Amino acid sequence: MSQASQPAQQPVILTGDRPTGPLHLGHYVGSLRSRVELQHTHRQHVLLADTQAMTDNAHDPDKVRRNVLEVALDYLAVGIDPALTTIAVQSHLPALAELTLLYLNFVTVARLERNPTIKEEIHARGFGRDIPAGFLCYPVAQAADITGFKAHVVPVGEDQAPLIEQTNEIVRRINRQVGAELLPEAQALIPEMGRLPGIDGKAKMSKSLGNSIPLGSSADDIRNAVKMMYTDPNHLKVSDPGTVEGNVVFTYLDVFDPRKEEVEALKDHYRRGGLGDMVIKRRLEEVLQNLLAPIRERRAELAAQPDYVFGILREGTRKSADITQATLDEVRRALGTFSFDKA
Ligand code: TRP
């Protein structure tokens, strides 16, 4: 086997999720699906970002704690393979907290306040002027996550791109100060397919908007979600011409139904009139049931063995703790912070 295919040569990926609820189809399309692919060509690390989740959930640590296992179940159920991907619990990687403290000195408050992601999220969460300092600073912690693993590639949604930019600013400042390419710059990997809309047609599928299909959904949940799905509100009679654009059933068929030509033919028929919502919904339901049934079954099997899942997390966290501690040691040495080992 050639050296090039050895894991040590593979580019490093870091990605993660805030464990604030079980993951849903939007996560599957936006990130989980590609992680299952990328783990074969990259050295992939995934973070259960419970510390970051606390930055806007400090009032409800219980929720964050419980969802660490839920999200881990989602990862394993979709095929993220712990033999190929390390899965770590962020709060148990103390080196990341220390890197964060160091990096906070390489970024200004004004820069943090200008971060478009943060501005948008502060608005969305209604913090007003009462912004938790931890929240304002989480981009710095995320820079610690990314550089702690020396990640080259960070798959994230488009909304997170400014965080990668901010990470790279910190990287450049530190590299300039120490006069070496100590930390690699990271590249955001943004999925081509935009966001999956919610079943109500809103731009984003989200648990808090109540328009999501969780990966562990029962067959009945899936049936009901499809039944409630937003179509074309002006398509009242089967014979009426219908609109495909913005029609969630067609959006989902485009994403999930591999029989593209048949879907195109259905779109033409729907536009002409004479094709009822029931028909397209029945088709989509079958596609989603087939996609989600094996994920649900695997998830239930794993949920019945929490010790096994915790074992996987413990092992992934141990490996990740070593990697991130090694980076912290290097950064400290390069910056020349105090050490008892030095003369
Ligand atoms: N901010 C990410 C989210 O909200 C989660 C996250 C934490 C992350 N650390 C990360 C993503 C490092 C990529 C890399 O989904």
Tab-separated table of N, CA and C in Angstrom, residues 52-152:
chain	number	residue	atom	x	y	z
A	52	GLN	N	-19.726	24.695	24.055
A	52	GLN	CA	-20.270	25.777	23.228
A	52	GLN	C	-21.789	25.888	23.415
A	53	ALA	N	-22.459	24.758	23.563
A	53	ALA	CA	-23.918	24.792	23.753
A	53	ALA	C	-24.285	25.548	25.025
A	54	MET	N	-23.386	25.514	26.005
A	54	MET	CA	-23.654	26.232	27.260
A	54	MET	C	-23.635	27.746	27.071
A	55	THR	N	-23.007	28.231	25.997
A	55	THR	CA	-22.907	29.682	25.829
A	55	THR	C	-24.268	30.341	25.617
A	56	ASP	N	-25.249	29.574	25.185
A	56	ASP	CA	-26.604	30.132	25.147
A	56	ASP	C	-27.628	29.228	25.826
A	57	ASN	N	-27.128	28.279	26.644
A	57	ASN	CA	-28.043	27.413	27.391
A	57	ASN	C	-27.622	27.247	28.844
A	58	ALA	N	-26.934	28.262	29.368
A	58	ALA	CA	-26.413	28.133	30.734
A	58	ALA	C	-27.549	27.937	31.745
A	59	HIS	N	-28.758	28.377	31.368
A	59	HIS	CA	-29.904	28.224	32.260
A	59	HIS	C	-30.438	26.788	32.246
A	60	ASP	N	-29.961	25.982	31.312
A	60	ASP	CA	-30.514	24.622	31.172
A	60	ASP	C	-29.422	23.586	30.848
A	61	PRO	N	-28.466	23.423	31.767
A	61	PRO	CA	-27.360	22.483	31.524
A	61	PRO	C	-27.865	21.050	31.356
A	62	ASP	N	-29.001	20.775	31.976
A	62	ASP	CA	-29.614	19.450	31.881
A	62	ASP	C	-29.883	19.056	30.439
A	63	LYS	N	-30.424	20.024	29.700
A	63	LYS	CA	-30.740	19.780	28.294
A	63	LYS	C	-29.475	19.426	27.518
A	64	VAL	N	-28.434	20.187	27.760
A	64	VAL	CA	-27.175	19.965	27.045
A	64	VAL	C	-26.618	18.590	27.418
A	65	ARG	N	-26.600	18.280	28.701
A	65	ARG	CA	-26.038	16.992	29.144
A	65	ARG	C	-26.777	15.817	28.518
A	66	ARG	N	-28.100	15.868	28.555
A	66	ARG	CA	-28.893	14.754	28.024
A	66	ARG	C	-28.661	14.563	26.529
A	67	ASN	N	-28.474	15.662	25.826
A	67	ASN	CA	-28.398	15.557	24.371
A	67	ASN	C	-27.028	15.137	23.847
A	68	VAL	N	-26.034	15.077	24.725
A	68	VAL	CA	-24.734	14.539	24.289
A	68	VAL	C	-24.939	13.111	23.780
A	69	LEU	N	-25.649	12.308	24.553
A	69	LEU	CA	-25.900	10.915	24.137
A	69	LEU	C	-26.810	10.861	22.908
A	70	GLU	N	-27.839	11.721	22.892
A	70	GLU	CA	-28.774	11.709	21.753
A	70	GLU	C	-28.051	11.973	20.432
A	71	VAL	N	-27.191	12.976	20.437
A	71	VAL	CA	-26.482	13.323	19.201
A	71	VAL	C	-25.464	12.231	18.849
A	72	ALA	N	-24.843	11.660	19.874
A	72	ALA	CA	-23.911	10.554	19.609
A	72	ALA	C	-24.666	9.394	18.940
A	73	LEU	N	-25.879	9.121	19.406
A	73	LEU	CA	-26.688	8.060	18.792
A	73	LEU	C	-26.980	8.380	17.329
A	74	ASP	N	-27.294	9.656	17.068
A	74	ASP	CA	-27.552	10.060	15.677
A	74	ASP	C	-26.317	9.829	14.811
A	75	TYR	N	-25.161	10.226	15.318
A	75	TYR	CA	-23.911	10.042	14.554
A	75	TYR	C	-23.728	8.575	14.178
A	76	LEU	N	-23.828	7.725	15.187
A	76	LEU	CA	-23.524	6.306	14.957
A	76	LEU	C	-24.596	5.676	14.075
A	77	ALA	N	-25.842	6.112	14.258
A	77	ALA	CA	-26.948	5.511	13.498
A	77	ALA	C	-26.847	5.813	12.003
A	78	VAL	N	-26.309	6.986	11.651
A	78	VAL	CA	-26.216	7.299	10.211
A	78	VAL	C	-24.965	6.713	9.570
A	79	GLY	N	-24.065	6.185	10.394
A	79	GLY	CA	-22.896	5.518	9.815
A	79	GLY	C	-21.573	6.231	10.033
A	80	ILE	N	-21.532	7.194	10.923
A	80	ILE	CA	-20.227	7.725	11.325
A	80	ILE	C	-19.567	6.604	12.126
A	81	ASP	N	-18.384	6.210	11.664
A	81	ASP	CA	-17.759	4.985	12.160
A	81	ASP	C	-16.623	5.346	13.116
A	82	PRO	N	-16.754	4.969	14.380
A	82	PRO	CA	-15.733	5.361	15.357
A	82	PRO	C	-14.348	4.789	15.059
A	83	ALA	N	-14.272	3.812	14.141
A	83	ALA	CA	-12.946	3.322	13.741
A	83	ALA	C	-12.288	4.308	12.778
A	84	LEU	N	-13.086	5.170	12.146
A	84	LEU	CA	-12.560	6.114	11.160
A	84	LEU	C	-12.627	7.564	11.638
A	85	THR	N	-13.559	7.847	12.530
A	85	THR	CA	-13.822	9.211	13.001
A	85	THR	C	-13.724	9.217	14.518
A	86	THR	N	-12.968	10.152	15.087
A	86	THR	CA	-13.015	10.244	16.550
A	86	THR	C	-14.177	11.154	16.938
A	87	ILE	N	-14.944	10.696	17.890
A	87	ILE	CA	-16.067	11.487	18.406
A	87	ILE	C	-15.715	11.852	19.845
A	88	ALA	N	-15.646	13.162	20.122
A	88	ALA	CA	-15.189	13.599	21.443
A	88	ALA	C	-16.192	14.537	22.093
A	89	VAL	N	-16.210	14.520	23.417
A	89	VAL	CA	-17.047	15.438	24.183
A	89	VAL	C	-16.194	16.657	24.537
A	90	GLN	N	-16.604	17.801	24.011
A	90	GLN	CA	-15.792	19.020	24.109
A	90	GLN	C	-15.432	19.390	25.552
A	91	SER	N	-16.393	19.247	26.466
A	91	SER	CA	-16.144	19.690	27.844
A	91	SER	C	-15.060	18.863	28.520
A	92	HIS	N	-14.690	17.735	27.910
A	92	HIS	CA	-13.657	16.901	28.503
A	92	HIS	C	-12.327	17.017	27.776
A	93	LEU	N	-12.179	18.126	27.037
A	93	LEU	CA	-10.910	18.416	26.371
A	93	LEU	C	-10.369	19.722	26.965
A	94	PRO	N	-9.753	19.640	28.149
A	94	PRO	CA	-9.362	20.877	28.853
A	94	PRO	C	-8.373	21.733	28.060
A	95	ALA	N	-7.601	21.110	27.181
A	95	ALA	CA	-6.635	21.912	26.403
A	95	ALA	C	-7.362	22.959	25.558
A	96	LEU	N	-8.583	22.645	25.122
A	96	LEU	CA	-9.327	23.606	24.294
A	96	LEU	C	-9.687	24.846	25.106
A	97	ALA	N	-10.031	24.636	26.372
A	97	ALA	CA	-10.365	25.778	27.226
A	97	ALA	C	-9.139	26.660	27.421
A	98	GLU	N	-7.979	26.036	27.572
A	98	GLU	CA	-6.758	26.823	27.772
A	98	GLU	C	-6.337	27.547	26.494
A	99	LEU	N	-6.491	26.875	25.362
A	99	LEU	CA	-6.199	27.560	24.091
A	99	LEU	C	-7.117	28.766	23.931
A	100	THR	N	-8.375	28.590	24.306
A	100	THR	CA	-9.331	29.699	24.209
A	100	THR	C	-8.833	30.899	25.014
A	101	LEU	N	-8.386	30.640	26.241
A	101	LEU	CA	-7.913	31.748	27.081
A	101	LEU	C	-6.725	32.459	26.442
A	102	LEU	N	-5.829	31.690	25.854
A	102	LEU	CA	-4.676	32.329	25.189
A	102	LEU	C	-5.135	33.146	23.985
A	103	TYR	N	-6.009	32.549	23.172
A	103	TYR	CA	-6.437	33.209	21.931
A	103	TYR	C	-7.239	34.481	22.196
A	104	LEU	N	-7.939	34.514	23.336
A	104	LEU	CA	-8.745	35.709	23.643
A	104	LEU	C	-7.885	36.974	23.647
A	105	ASN	N	-6.589	36.802	23.839
A	105	ASN	CA	-5.692	37.964	23.844
A	105	ASN	C	-5.267	38.374	22.445
A	106	PHE	N	-5.698	37.604	21.458
A	106	PHE	CA	-5.316	37.904	20.072
A	106	PHE	C	-6.517	38.370	19.246
A	107	VAL	N	-7.572	38.769	19.932
A	107	VAL	CA	-8.763	39.254	19.229
A	107	VAL	C	-9.372	40.388	20.051
A	108	THR	N	-9.891	41.390	19.357
A	108	THR	CA	-10.453	42.528	20.096
A	108	THR	C	-11.951	42.345	20.320
A	109	VAL	N	-12.445	43.016	21.328
A	109	VAL	CA	-13.883	42.990	21.612
A	109	VAL	C	-14.649	43.538	20.401
A	110	ALA	N	-14.092	44.604	19.791
A	110	ALA	CA	-14.766	45.206	18.633
A	110	ALA	C	-14.904	44.182	17.502
A	111	ARG	N	-13.857	43.396	17.302
A	111	ARG	CA	-13.898	42.385	16.230
A	111	ARG	C	-14.962	41.319	16.536
A	112	LEU	N	-15.049	40.940	17.798
A	112	LEU	CA	-16.053	39.948	18.181
A	112	LEU	C	-17.454	40.493	17.934
A	113	GLU	N	-17.654	41.755	18.267
A	113	GLU	CA	-18.980	42.362	18.104
A	113	GLU	C	-19.349	42.551	16.638
A	114	ARG	N	-18.332	42.607	15.783
A	114	ARG	CA	-18.591	42.787	14.344
A	114	ARG	C	-18.848	41.478	13.623
A	115	ASN	N	-18.563	40.339	14.263
A	115	ASN	CA	-18.706	39.038	13.596
A	115	ASN	C	-20.158	38.848	13.131
A	116	PRO	N	-20.370	38.728	11.813
A	116	PRO	CA	-21.750	38.665	11.306
A	116	PRO	C	-22.568	37.497	11.871
A	117	THR	N	-21.917	36.359	12.090
A	117	THR	CA	-22.640	35.204	12.652
A	117	THR	C	-23.161	35.551	14.044
A	118	ILE	N	-22.270	36.141	14.838
A	118	ILE	CA	-22.621	36.484	16.213
A	118	ILE	C	-23.710	37.552	16.243
A	119	LYS	N	-23.573	38.569	15.389
A	119	LYS	CA	-24.574	39.638	15.323
A	119	LYS	C	-25.953	39.054	15.061
A	120	GLU	N	-25.996	38.185	14.068
A	120	GLU	CA	-27.245	37.556	13.667
A	120	GLU	C	-27.820	36.693	14.803
A	121	GLU	N	-26.946	35.943	15.458
A	121	GLU	CA	-27.416	35.052	16.526
A	121	GLU	C	-27.854	35.834	17.765
A	122	ILE	N	-27.154	36.935	18.052
A	122	ILE	CA	-27.551	37.776	19.189
A	122	ILE	C	-28.966	38.307	18.948
A	123	HIS	N	-29.193	38.713	17.696
A	123	HIS	CA	-30.511	39.205	17.316
A	123	HIS	C	-31.552	38.091	17.456
A	124	ALA	N	-31.238	36.906	16.891
A	124	ALA	CA	-32.191	35.792	16.880
A	124	ALA	C	-32.535	35.334	18.301
A	125	ARG	N	-31.573	35.420	19.208
A	125	ARG	CA	-31.813	34.951	20.575
A	125	ARG	C	-32.401	36.038	21.463
A	126	GLY	N	-32.513	37.237	20.940
A	126	GLY	CA	-33.114	38.326	21.701
A	126	GLY	C	-32.311	38.706	22.932
A	127	PHE	N	-30.988	38.584	22.860
A	127	PHE	CA	-30.157	38.931	24.019
A	127	PHE	C	-30.219	40.428	24.327
A	128	GLY	N	-30.523	41.246	23.307
A	128	GLY	CA	-30.480	42.687	23.520
A	128	GLY	C	-29.072	43.090	23.933
A	129	ARG	N	-28.986	43.828	25.060
A	129	ARG	CA	-27.651	44.228	25.527
A	129	ARG	C	-27.084	43.235	26.545
A	130	ASP	N	-27.908	42.236	26.927
A	130	ASP	CA	-27.457	41.276	27.943
A	130	ASP	C	-26.833	40.047	27.289
A	131	ILE	N	-25.721	40.279	26.628
A	131	ILE	CA	-25.063	39.202	25.905
A	131	ILE	C	-24.125	38.472	26.858
A	132	PRO	N	-24.316	37.150	27.037
A	132	PRO	CA	-23.340	36.441	27.870
A	132	PRO	C	-21.949	36.576	27.232
A	133	ALA	N	-20.946	36.885	28.057
A	133	ALA	CA	-19.585	37.065	27.525
A	133	ALA	C	-19.125	35.775	26.850
A	134	GLY	N	-19.533	34.648	27.408
A	134	GLY	CA	-19.160	33.365	26.800
A	134	GLY	C	-19.713	33.237	25.394
A	135	PHE	N	-20.903	33.794	25.187
A	135	PHE	CA	-21.507	33.724	23.857
A	135	PHE	C	-20.737	34.602	22.870
A	136	LEU	N	-20.455	35.822	23.295
A	136	LEU	CA	-19.716	36.741	22.424
A	136	LEU	C	-18.359	36.133	22.023
A	137	CYS	N	-17.796	35.359	22.935
A	137	CYS	CA	-16.439	34.843	22.720
A	137	CYS	C	-16.413	33.437	22.124
A	138	TYR	N	-17.590	32.836	21.853
A	138	TYR	CA	-17.525	31.445	21.403
A	138	TYR	C	-16.791	31.272	20.070
A	139	PRO	N	-16.763	32.320	19.195
A	139	PRO	CA	-15.929	32.134	17.992
A	139	PRO	C	-14.449	31.891	18.321
A	140	VAL	N	-14.001	32.453	19.437
A	140	VAL	CA	-12.606	32.242	19.829
A	140	VAL	C	-12.438	30.794	20.307
A	141	ALA	N	-13.425	30.313	21.046
A	141	ALA	CA	-13.389	28.909	21.483
A	141	ALA	C	-13.446	27.986	20.266
A	142	GLN	N	-14.222	28.393	19.278
A	142	GLN	CA	-14.301	27.547	18.072
A	142	GLN	C	-12.970	27.579	17.313
A	143	ALA	N	-12.279	28.718	17.381
A	143	ALA	CA	-10.930	28.777	16.794
A	143	ALA	C	-9.999	27.821	17.545
A	144	ALA	N	-10.196	27.722	18.857
A	144	ALA	CA	-9.398	26.775	19.647
A	144	ALA	C	-9.726	25.339	19.232
A	145	ASP	N	-11.009	25.051	19.022
A	145	ASP	CA	-11.409	23.705	18.564
A	145	ASP	C	-10.676	23.359	17.264
A	146	ILE	N	-10.785	24.286	16.319
A	146	ILE	CA	-10.290	24.013	14.962
A	146	ILE	C	-8.764	23.871	14.968
A	147	THR	N	-8.100	24.801	15.640
A	147	THR	CA	-6.633	24.749	15.630
A	147	THR	C	-6.105	23.684	16.586
A	148	GLY	N	-6.867	23.390	17.640
A	148	GLY	CA	-6.441	22.347	18.583
A	148	GLY	C	-6.246	21.018	17.875
A	149	PHE	N	-7.069	20.779	16.856
A	149	PHE	CA	-6.945	19.553	16.055
A	149	PHE	C	-6.097	19.782	14.799
A	150	LYS	N	-5.607	21.014	14.637
A	150	LYS	CA	-4.881	21.406	13.420
A	150	LYS	C	-5.665	21.026	12.169
A	151	ALA	N	-6.935	21.388	12.187
A	151	ALA	CA	-7.808	21.017	11.072
A	151	ALA	C	-7.502	21.860	9.841
A	152	HIS	N	-7.516	21.210	8.686
A	152	HIS	CA	-7.366	21.906	7.413
A	152	HIS	C	-8.721	22.247	6.806
